[in-house]
CSV table of C-alpha atoms in Angstrom, one decimal:
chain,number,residue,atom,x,y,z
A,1,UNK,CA,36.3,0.7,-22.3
A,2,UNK,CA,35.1,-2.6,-21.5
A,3,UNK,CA,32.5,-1.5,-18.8
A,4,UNK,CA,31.6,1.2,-21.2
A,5,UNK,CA,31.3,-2.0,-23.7
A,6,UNK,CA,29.4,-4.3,-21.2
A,7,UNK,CA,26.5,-1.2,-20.5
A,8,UNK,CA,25.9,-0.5,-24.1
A,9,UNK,CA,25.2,-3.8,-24.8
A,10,UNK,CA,22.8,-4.2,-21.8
A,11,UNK,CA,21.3,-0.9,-23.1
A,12,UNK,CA,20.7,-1.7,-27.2
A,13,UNK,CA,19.3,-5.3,-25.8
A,14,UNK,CA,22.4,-7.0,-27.8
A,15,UNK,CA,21.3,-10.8,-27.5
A,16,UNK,CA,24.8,-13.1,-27.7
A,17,UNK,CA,26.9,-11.5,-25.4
A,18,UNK,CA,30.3,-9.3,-26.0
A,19,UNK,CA,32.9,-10.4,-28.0
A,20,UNK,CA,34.4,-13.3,-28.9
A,21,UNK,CA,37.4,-14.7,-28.8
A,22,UNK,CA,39.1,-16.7,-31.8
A,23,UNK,CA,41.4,-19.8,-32.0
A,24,UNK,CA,43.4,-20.9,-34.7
A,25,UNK,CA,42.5,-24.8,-34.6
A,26,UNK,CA,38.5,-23.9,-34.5
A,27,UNK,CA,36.9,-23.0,-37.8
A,28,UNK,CA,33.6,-22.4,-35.6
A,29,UNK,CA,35.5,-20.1,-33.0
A,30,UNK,CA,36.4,-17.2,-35.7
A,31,UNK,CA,32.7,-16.9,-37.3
A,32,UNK,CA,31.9,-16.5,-33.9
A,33,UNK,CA,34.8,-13.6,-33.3
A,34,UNK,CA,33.7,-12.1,-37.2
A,35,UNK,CA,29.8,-12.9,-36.0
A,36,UNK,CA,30.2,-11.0,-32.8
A,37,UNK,CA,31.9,-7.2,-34.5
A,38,UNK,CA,29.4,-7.4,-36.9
A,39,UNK,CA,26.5,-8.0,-33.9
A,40,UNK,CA,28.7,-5.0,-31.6
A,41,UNK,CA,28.6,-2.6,-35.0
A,42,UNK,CA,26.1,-0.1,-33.7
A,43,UNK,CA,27.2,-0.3,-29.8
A,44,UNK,CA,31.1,0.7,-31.5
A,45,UNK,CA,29.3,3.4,-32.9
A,46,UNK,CA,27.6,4.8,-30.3
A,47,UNK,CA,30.5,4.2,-28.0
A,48,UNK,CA,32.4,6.7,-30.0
A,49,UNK,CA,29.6,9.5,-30.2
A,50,UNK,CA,29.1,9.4,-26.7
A,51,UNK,CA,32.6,9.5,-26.3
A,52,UNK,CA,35.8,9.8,-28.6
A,53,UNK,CA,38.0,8.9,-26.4
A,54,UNK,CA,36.6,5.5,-25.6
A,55,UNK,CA,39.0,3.8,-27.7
A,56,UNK,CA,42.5,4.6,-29.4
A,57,UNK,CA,42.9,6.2,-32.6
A,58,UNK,CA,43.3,2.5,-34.2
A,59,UNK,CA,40.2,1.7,-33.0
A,60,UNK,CA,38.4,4.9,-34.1
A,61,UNK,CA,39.8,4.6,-37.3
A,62,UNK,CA,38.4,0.8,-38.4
A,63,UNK,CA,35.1,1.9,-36.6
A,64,UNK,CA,34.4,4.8,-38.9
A,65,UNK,CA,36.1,3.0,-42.3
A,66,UNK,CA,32.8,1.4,-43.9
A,67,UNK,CA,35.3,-1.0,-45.8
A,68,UNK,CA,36.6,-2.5,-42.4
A,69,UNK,CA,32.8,-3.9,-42.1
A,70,UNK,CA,32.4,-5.0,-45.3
A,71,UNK,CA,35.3,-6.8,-45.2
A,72,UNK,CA,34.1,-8.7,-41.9
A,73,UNK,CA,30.6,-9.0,-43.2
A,74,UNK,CA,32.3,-10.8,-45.7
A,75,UNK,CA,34.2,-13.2,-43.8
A,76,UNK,CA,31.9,-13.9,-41.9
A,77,UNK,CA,29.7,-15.3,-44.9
A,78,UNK,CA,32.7,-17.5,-45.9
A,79,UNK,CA,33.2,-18.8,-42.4
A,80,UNK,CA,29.2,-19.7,-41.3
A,81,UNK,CA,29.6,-22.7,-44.5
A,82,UNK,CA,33.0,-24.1,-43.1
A,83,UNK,CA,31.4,-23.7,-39.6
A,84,UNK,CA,28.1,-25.6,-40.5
A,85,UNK,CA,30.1,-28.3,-42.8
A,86,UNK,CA,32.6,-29.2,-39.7
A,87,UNK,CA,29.5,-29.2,-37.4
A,88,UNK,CA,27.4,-31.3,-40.0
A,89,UNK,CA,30.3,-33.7,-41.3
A,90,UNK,CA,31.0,-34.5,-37.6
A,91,UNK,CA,27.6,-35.9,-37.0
A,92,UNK,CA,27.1,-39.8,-36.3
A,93,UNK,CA,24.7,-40.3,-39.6
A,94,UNK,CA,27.0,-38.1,-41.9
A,95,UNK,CA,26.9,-39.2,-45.4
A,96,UNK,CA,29.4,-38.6,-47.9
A,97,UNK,CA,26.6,-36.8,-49.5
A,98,UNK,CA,26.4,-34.6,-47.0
A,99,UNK,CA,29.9,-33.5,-47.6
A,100,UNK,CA,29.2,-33.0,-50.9
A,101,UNK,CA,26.1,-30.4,-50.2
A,102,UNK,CA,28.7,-28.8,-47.5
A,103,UNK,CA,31.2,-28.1,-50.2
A,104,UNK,CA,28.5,-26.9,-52.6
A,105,UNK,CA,27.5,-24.1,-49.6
A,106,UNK,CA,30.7,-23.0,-49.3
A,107,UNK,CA,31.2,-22.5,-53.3
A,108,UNK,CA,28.3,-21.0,-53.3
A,109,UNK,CA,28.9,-18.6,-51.0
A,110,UNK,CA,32.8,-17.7,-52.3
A,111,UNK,CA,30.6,-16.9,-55.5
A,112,UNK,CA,28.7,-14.6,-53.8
A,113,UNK,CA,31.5,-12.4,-52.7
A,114,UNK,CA,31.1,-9.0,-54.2
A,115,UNK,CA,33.7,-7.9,-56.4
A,116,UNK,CA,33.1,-4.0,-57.3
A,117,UNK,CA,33.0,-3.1,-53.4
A,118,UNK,CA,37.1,-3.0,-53.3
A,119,UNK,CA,40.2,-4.3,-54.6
A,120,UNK,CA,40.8,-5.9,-51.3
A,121,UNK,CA,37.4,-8.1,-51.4
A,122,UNK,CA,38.4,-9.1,-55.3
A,123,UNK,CA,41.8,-10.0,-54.3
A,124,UNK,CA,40.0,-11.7,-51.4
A,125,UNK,CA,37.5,-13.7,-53.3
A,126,UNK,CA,40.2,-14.8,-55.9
A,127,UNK,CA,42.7,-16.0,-52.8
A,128,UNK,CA,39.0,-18.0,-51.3
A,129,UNK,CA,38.7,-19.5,-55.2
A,130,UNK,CA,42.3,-20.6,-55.7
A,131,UNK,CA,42.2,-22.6,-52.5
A,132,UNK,CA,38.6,-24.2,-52.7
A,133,UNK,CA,40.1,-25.2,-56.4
A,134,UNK,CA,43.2,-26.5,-54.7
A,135,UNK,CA,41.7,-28.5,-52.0
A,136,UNK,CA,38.6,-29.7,-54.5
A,137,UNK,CA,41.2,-31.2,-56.8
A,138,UNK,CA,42.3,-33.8,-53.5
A,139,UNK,CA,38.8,-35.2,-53.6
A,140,UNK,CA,37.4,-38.3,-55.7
A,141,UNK,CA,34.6,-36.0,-56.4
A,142,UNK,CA,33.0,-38.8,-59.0
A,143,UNK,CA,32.6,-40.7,-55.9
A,144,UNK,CA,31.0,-37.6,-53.9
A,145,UNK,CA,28.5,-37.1,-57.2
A,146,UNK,CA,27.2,-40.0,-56.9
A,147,UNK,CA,27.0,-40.1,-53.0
A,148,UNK,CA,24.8,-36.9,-53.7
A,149,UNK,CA,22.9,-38.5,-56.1
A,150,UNK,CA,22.0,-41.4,-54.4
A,151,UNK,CA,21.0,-39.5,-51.4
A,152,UNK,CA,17.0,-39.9,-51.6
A,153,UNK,CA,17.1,-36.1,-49.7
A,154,UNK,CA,19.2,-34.3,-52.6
A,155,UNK,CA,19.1,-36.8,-55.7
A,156,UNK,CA,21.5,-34.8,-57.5
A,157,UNK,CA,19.5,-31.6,-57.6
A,158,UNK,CA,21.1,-28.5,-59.2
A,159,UNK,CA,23.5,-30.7,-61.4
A,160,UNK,CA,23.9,-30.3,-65.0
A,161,UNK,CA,22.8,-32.9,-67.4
A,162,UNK,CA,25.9,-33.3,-68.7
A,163,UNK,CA,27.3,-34.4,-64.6
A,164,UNK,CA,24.5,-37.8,-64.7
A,165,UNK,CA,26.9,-39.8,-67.5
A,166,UNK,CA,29.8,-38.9,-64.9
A,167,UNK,CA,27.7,-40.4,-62.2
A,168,UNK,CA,26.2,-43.2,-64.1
A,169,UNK,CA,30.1,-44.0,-65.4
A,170,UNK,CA,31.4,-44.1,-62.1
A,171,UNK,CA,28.6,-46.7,-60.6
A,172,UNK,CA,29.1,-48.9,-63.0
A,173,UNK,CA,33.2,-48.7,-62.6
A,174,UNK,CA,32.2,-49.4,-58.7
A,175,UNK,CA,29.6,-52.0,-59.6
A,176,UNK,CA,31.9,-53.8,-61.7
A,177,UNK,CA,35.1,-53.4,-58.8
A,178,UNK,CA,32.8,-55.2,-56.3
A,179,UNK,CA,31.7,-57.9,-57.9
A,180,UNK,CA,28.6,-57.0,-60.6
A,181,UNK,CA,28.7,-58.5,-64.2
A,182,UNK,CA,27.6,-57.3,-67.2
A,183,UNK,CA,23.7,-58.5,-67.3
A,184,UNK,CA,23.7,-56.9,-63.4
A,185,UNK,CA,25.1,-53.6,-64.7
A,186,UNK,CA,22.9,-53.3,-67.4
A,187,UNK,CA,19.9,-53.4,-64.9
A,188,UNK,CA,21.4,-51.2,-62.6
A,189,UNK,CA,22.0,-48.6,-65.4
A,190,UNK,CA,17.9,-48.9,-66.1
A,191,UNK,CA,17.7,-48.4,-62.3
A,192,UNK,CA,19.4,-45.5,-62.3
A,193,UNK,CA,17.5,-44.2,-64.7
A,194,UNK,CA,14.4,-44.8,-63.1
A,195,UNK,CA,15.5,-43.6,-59.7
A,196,UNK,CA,16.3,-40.3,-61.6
A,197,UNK,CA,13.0,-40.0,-63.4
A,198,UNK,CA,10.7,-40.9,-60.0
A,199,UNK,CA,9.6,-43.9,-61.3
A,200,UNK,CA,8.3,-46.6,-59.1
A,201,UNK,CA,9.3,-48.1,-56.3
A,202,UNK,CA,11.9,-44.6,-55.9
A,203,UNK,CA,8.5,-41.8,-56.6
A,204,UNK,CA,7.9,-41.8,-52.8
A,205,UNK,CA,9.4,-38.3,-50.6
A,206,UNK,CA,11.7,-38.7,-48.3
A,207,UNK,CA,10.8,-37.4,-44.4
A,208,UNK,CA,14.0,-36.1,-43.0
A,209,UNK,CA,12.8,-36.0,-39.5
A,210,UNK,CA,11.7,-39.3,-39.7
A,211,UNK,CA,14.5,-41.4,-42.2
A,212,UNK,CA,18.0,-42.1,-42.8
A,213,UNK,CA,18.5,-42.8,-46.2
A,214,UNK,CA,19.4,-46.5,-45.4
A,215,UNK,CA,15.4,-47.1,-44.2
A,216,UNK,CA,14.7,-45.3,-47.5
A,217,UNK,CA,16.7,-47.3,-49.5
A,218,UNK,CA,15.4,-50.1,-47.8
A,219,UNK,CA,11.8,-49.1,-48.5
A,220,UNK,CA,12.5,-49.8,-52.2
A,221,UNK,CA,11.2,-53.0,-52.3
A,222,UNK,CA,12.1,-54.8,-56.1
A,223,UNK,CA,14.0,-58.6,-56.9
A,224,UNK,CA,17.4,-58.1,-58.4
A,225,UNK,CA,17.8,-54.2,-56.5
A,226,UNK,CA,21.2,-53.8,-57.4
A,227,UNK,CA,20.8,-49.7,-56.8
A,228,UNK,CA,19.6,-50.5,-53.6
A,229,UNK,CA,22.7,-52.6,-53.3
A,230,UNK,CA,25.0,-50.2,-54.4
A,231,UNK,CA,23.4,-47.1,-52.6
A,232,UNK,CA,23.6,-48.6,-49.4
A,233,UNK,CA,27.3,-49.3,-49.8
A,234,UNK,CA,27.9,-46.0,-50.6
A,235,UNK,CA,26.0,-44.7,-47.9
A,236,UNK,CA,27.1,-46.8,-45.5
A,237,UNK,CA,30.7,-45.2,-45.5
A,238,UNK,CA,31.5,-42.7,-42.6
A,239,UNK,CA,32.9,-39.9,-44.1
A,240,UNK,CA,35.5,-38.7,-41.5
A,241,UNK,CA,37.5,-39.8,-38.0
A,242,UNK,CA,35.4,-37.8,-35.5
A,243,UNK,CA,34.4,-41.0,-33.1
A,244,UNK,CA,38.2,-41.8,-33.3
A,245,UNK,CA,39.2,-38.2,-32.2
A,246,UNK,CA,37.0,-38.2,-29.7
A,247,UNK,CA,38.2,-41.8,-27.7
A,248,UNK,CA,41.7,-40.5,-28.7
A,249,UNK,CA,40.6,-36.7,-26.2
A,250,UNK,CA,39.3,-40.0,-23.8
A,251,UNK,CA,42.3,-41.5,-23.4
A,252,UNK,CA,44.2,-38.0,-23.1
A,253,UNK,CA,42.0,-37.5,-20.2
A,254,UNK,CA,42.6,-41.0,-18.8
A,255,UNK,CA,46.2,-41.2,-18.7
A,256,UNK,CA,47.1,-37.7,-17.3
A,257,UNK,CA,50.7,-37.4,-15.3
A,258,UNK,CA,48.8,-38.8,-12.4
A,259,UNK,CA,47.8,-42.3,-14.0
A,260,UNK,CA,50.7,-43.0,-15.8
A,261,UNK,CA,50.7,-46.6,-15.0
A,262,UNK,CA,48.0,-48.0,-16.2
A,263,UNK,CA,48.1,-50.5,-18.6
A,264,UNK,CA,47.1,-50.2,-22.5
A,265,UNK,CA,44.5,-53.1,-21.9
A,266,UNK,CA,43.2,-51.2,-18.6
A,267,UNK,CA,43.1,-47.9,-20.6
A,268,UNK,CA,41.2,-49.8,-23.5
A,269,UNK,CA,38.6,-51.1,-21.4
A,270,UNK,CA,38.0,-47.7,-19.4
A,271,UNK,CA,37.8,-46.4,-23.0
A,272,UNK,CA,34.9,-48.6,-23.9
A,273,UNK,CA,32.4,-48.4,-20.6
A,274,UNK,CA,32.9,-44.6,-21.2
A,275,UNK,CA,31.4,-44.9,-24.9
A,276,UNK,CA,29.0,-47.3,-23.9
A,277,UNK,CA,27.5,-45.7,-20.4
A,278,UNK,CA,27.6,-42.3,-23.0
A,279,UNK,CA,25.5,-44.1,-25.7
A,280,UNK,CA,23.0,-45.4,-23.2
A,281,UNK,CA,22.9,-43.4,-20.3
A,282,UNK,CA,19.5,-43.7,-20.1
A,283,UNK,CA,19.1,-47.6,-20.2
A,284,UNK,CA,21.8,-48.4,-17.9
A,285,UNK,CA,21.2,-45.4,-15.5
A,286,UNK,CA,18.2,-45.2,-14.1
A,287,UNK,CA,18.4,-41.9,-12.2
A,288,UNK,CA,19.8,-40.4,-15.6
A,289,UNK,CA,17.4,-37.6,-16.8
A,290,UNK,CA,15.8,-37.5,-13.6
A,291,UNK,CA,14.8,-34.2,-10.7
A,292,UNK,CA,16.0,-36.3,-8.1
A,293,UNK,CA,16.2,-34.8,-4.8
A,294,UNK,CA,19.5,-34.9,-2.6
A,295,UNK,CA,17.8,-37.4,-0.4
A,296,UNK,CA,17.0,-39.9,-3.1
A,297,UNK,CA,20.4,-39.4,-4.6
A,298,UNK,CA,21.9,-40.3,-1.7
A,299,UNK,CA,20.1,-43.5,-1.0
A,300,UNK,CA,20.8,-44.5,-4.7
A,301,UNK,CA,24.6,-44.0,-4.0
A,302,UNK,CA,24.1,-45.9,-1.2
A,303,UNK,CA,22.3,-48.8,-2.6
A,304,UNK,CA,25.2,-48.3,-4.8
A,305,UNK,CA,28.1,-48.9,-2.8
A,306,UNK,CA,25.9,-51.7,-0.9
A,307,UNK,CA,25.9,-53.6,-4.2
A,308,UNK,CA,29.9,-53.2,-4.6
A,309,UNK,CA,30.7,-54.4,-0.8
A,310,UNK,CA,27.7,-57.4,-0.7
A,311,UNK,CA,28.4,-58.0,-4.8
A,312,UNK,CA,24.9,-58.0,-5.3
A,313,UNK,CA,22.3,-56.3,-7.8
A,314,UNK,CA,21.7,-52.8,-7.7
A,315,UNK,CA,18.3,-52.7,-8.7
A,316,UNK,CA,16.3,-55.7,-7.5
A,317,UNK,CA,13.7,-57.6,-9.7
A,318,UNK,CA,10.1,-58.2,-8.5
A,319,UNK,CA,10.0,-62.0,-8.9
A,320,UNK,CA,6.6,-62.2,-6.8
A,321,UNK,CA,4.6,-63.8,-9.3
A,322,UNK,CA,7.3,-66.1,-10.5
A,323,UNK,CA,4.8,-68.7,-9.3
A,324,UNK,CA,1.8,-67.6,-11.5
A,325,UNK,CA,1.3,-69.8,-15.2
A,326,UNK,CA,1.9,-66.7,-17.5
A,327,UNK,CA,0.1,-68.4,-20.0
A,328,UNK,CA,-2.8,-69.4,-17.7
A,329,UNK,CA,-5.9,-66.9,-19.1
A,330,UNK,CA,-4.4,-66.6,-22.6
A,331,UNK,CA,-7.4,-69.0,-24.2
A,332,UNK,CA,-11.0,-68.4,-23.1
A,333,UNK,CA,-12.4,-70.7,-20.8
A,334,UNK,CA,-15.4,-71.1,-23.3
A,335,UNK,CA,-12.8,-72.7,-25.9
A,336,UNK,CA,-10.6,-74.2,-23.9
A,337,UNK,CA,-13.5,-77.1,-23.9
A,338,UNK,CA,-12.6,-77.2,-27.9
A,339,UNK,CA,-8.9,-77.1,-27.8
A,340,UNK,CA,-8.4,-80.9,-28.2
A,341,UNK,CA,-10.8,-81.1,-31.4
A,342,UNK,CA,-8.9,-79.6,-34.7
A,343,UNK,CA,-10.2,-78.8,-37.7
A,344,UNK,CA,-8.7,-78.8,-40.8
A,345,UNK,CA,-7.3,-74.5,-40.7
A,346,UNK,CA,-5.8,-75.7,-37.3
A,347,UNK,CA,-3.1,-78.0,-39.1
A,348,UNK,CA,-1.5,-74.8,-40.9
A,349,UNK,CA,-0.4,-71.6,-39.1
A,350,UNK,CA,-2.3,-68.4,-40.7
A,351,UNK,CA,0.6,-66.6,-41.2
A,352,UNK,CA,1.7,-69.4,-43.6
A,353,UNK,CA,-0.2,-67.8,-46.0
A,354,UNK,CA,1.4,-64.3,-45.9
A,355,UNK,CA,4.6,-65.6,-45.5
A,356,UNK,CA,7.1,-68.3,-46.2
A,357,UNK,CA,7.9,-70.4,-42.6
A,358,UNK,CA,9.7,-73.6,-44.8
A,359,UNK,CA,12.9,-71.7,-43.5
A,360,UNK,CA,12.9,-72.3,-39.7
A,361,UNK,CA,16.6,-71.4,-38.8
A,362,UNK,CA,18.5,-67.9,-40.0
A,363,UNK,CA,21.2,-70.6,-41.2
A,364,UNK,CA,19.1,-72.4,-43.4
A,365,UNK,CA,18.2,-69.4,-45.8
A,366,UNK,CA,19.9,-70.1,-48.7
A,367,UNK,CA,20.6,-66.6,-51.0
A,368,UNK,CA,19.0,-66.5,-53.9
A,369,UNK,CA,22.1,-67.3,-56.9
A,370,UNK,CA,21.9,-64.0,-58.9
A,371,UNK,CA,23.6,-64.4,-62.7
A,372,UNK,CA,25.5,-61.1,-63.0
A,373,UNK,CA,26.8,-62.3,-66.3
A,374,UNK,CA,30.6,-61.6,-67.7
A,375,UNK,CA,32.6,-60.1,-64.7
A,376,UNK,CA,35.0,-58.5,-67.1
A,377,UNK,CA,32.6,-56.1,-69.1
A,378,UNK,CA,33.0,-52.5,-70.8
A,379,UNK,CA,31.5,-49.8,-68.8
A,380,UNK,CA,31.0,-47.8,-72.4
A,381,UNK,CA,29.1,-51.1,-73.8
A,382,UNK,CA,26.7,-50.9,-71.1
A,383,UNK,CA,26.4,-47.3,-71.2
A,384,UNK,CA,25.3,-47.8,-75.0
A,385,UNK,CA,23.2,-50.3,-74.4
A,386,UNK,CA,21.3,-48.5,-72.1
A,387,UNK,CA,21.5,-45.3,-74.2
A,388,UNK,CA,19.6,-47.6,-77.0
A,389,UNK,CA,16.8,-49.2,-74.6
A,390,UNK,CA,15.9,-45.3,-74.0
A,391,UNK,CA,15.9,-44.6,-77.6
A,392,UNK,CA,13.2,-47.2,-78.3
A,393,UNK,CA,11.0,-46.0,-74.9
């Protein structure tokens, strides 16, 4: 059956292969396996009209039962969600917005289950509801709303009106946790609202290919931007332990039966070249990227090895003009004749009128003192306030 298998496929142009396996511990492995029947439906088919005795009677029977692919098809729409939210959530820029859109895919495709098809697909969806409830309920999903709303790439689209005073209630709660007062909540309240109605500095798009939403935030440019603040804290925090999982599959591979004495602070330090030559293999080495032949690969290992036995440097430095005045032919010779008569724009540097230069030194920067007013404030009194500044507008 499985050469049989292998030459329909070749002969209906199947692109992705036979099928696939599943394992329990990947969600990405079973949309494959679901992804793959669904792909094989018409090679099963035709498998069995060329031949009925190309598989058992099990087989036969799930082929021909139009329910048995309904029933995959709709797996396999629940699974593609979870499969795109681990691969998404796992990324290095991963927002906790993100995992807020992620879970809103996945409802939204448990709401798309059909229900008259069978009693086995309305059982089905109802089993998919109760657990997305259950594991919903674990969340602090205030703090995902407003992740998701802060997000410059979503801003809270498809929420109900109703859902802003939940957001705008939680900011404030956070606002007032790390360290805002009440005259600093009230204008974060009136930046909220301005962030929601496109108003300016927040009415320019955000590029995807070309922004995180920290440079966006940061392109909000306004004194006292405690939004700004507040949405790159919220940003800011990584929204799972994938880096961790991946030095903890490191180390696995590092202390196998083989190496097991090396010591923690040995292991730690292999650990920490490994992420570093990963994160810029293409900085530190040079050949990286590169249709080297197996001559020139060889000389570069054995420049290589030369450098370890002589402890010298790998790649050498031209340091032939080391002699020559690098600021020899930066002034004209024609006003070089000048340079010792100054005028009165010569005393002050040009950029001194674009920009401040009293502060020399990073440490002498003094931060502006902000008054946030009362620390201890009621969210609902700042919530009303606000309320009646919009009712005068």
């Amino acid at each position: 059956s499985g050469a049989i298998l292998r030459e329909e496929i070749k002969k209906e142009l199947i692109v992705g292969g036979g099928l696939k396996s599943s394992v329990k511990t990947r969600w990405s492995t079973a949309w494959d396996c679901c992804s793959s029947v669904l792909r094989l439906e018409t090679v099963f088919k035709n498998m069995l009209i060329d031949n009925s005795k190309a598989m058992n009677q099990s087989l036969r029977i799930l082929v021909n039962n139009r329910n048995f692919w309904s029933n995959v098809e709709a797996l396999a729409n629940i699974l593609e969600p979870a499969k795109n939210a681990v691969k998404s959530v796992e990324c290095k820029n991963t927002t906790m917005a993100d995992v807020f859109f992620a879970l809103i895919q996945m409802a939204i495709s448990i709401k798309a289950l059909p229900t008259e098809t069978s009693e086995e697909l309305k059982e089905f969806r109802q089993k998919c509801i109760q657990f997305y409830n259950y594991r919903w309920k674990q969340f602090d999903f205030e703090l995902y709303l407003l992740a998701y709303f802060l997000h410059p790439k979503y801003r809270g689209k498809g929420l109900i009106p109703e859902t802003y005073q939940i957001i705008q209630r939680k900011a404030l709660t956070l606002w007032q946790k790390i360290g805002g007062g009440s005259n600093s909540a009230l204008a974060l309240a009136i930046q909220m609202n301005d962030y929601d109605n496109y108003k300016s500095p927040y009415n320019f798009p955000y590029v995807d290919e070309l922004q995180t939403s920290s440079s966006w935030w940061l392109g909000c440019k306004q004194s006292n931007h405690y939004l700004q603040e507040l949405a790159l804290y919220i940003l800011s925090i990584v929204p799972h332990s994938a880096s961790c999982e991946r030095v903890f599959s490191i180390l696995n591979w590092f202390t196998q039966k083989r190496r097991s004495r090396l010591k923690v602070e040995k292991v730690s330090n292999m650990a920490r070249l490994h992420s570093f030559y990963i994160s810029n293999a293409q900085q530190e080495l040079n050949y990286a990227g590169k249709n080297l032949s197996e001559d020139a690969f060889n000389q570069i290992m054995q420049d290589y090895a030369k450098s370890l036995t002589l402890d010298s440097d790998m790649f050498e430095i031209n340091n032939d003009n080391d002699d020559d005045d690098p600021f020899e032919n930066l002034i004209p010779e024609e006003e070089e004749e000048n340079n010792d008569q100054l005028n009165e724009d010569d005393s002050n540097l040009l950029v001194g009128n674009l920009i401040k230069l009293n502060n020399v030194n990073r440490e002498d920067i003094e931060l502006e003192e902000v008054d946030h007013g009362d620390l201890e404030f009621s969210v609902d009194d700042i919530l009303a306030n606000v309320n009646r500044l919009n009712s005068k507008i």
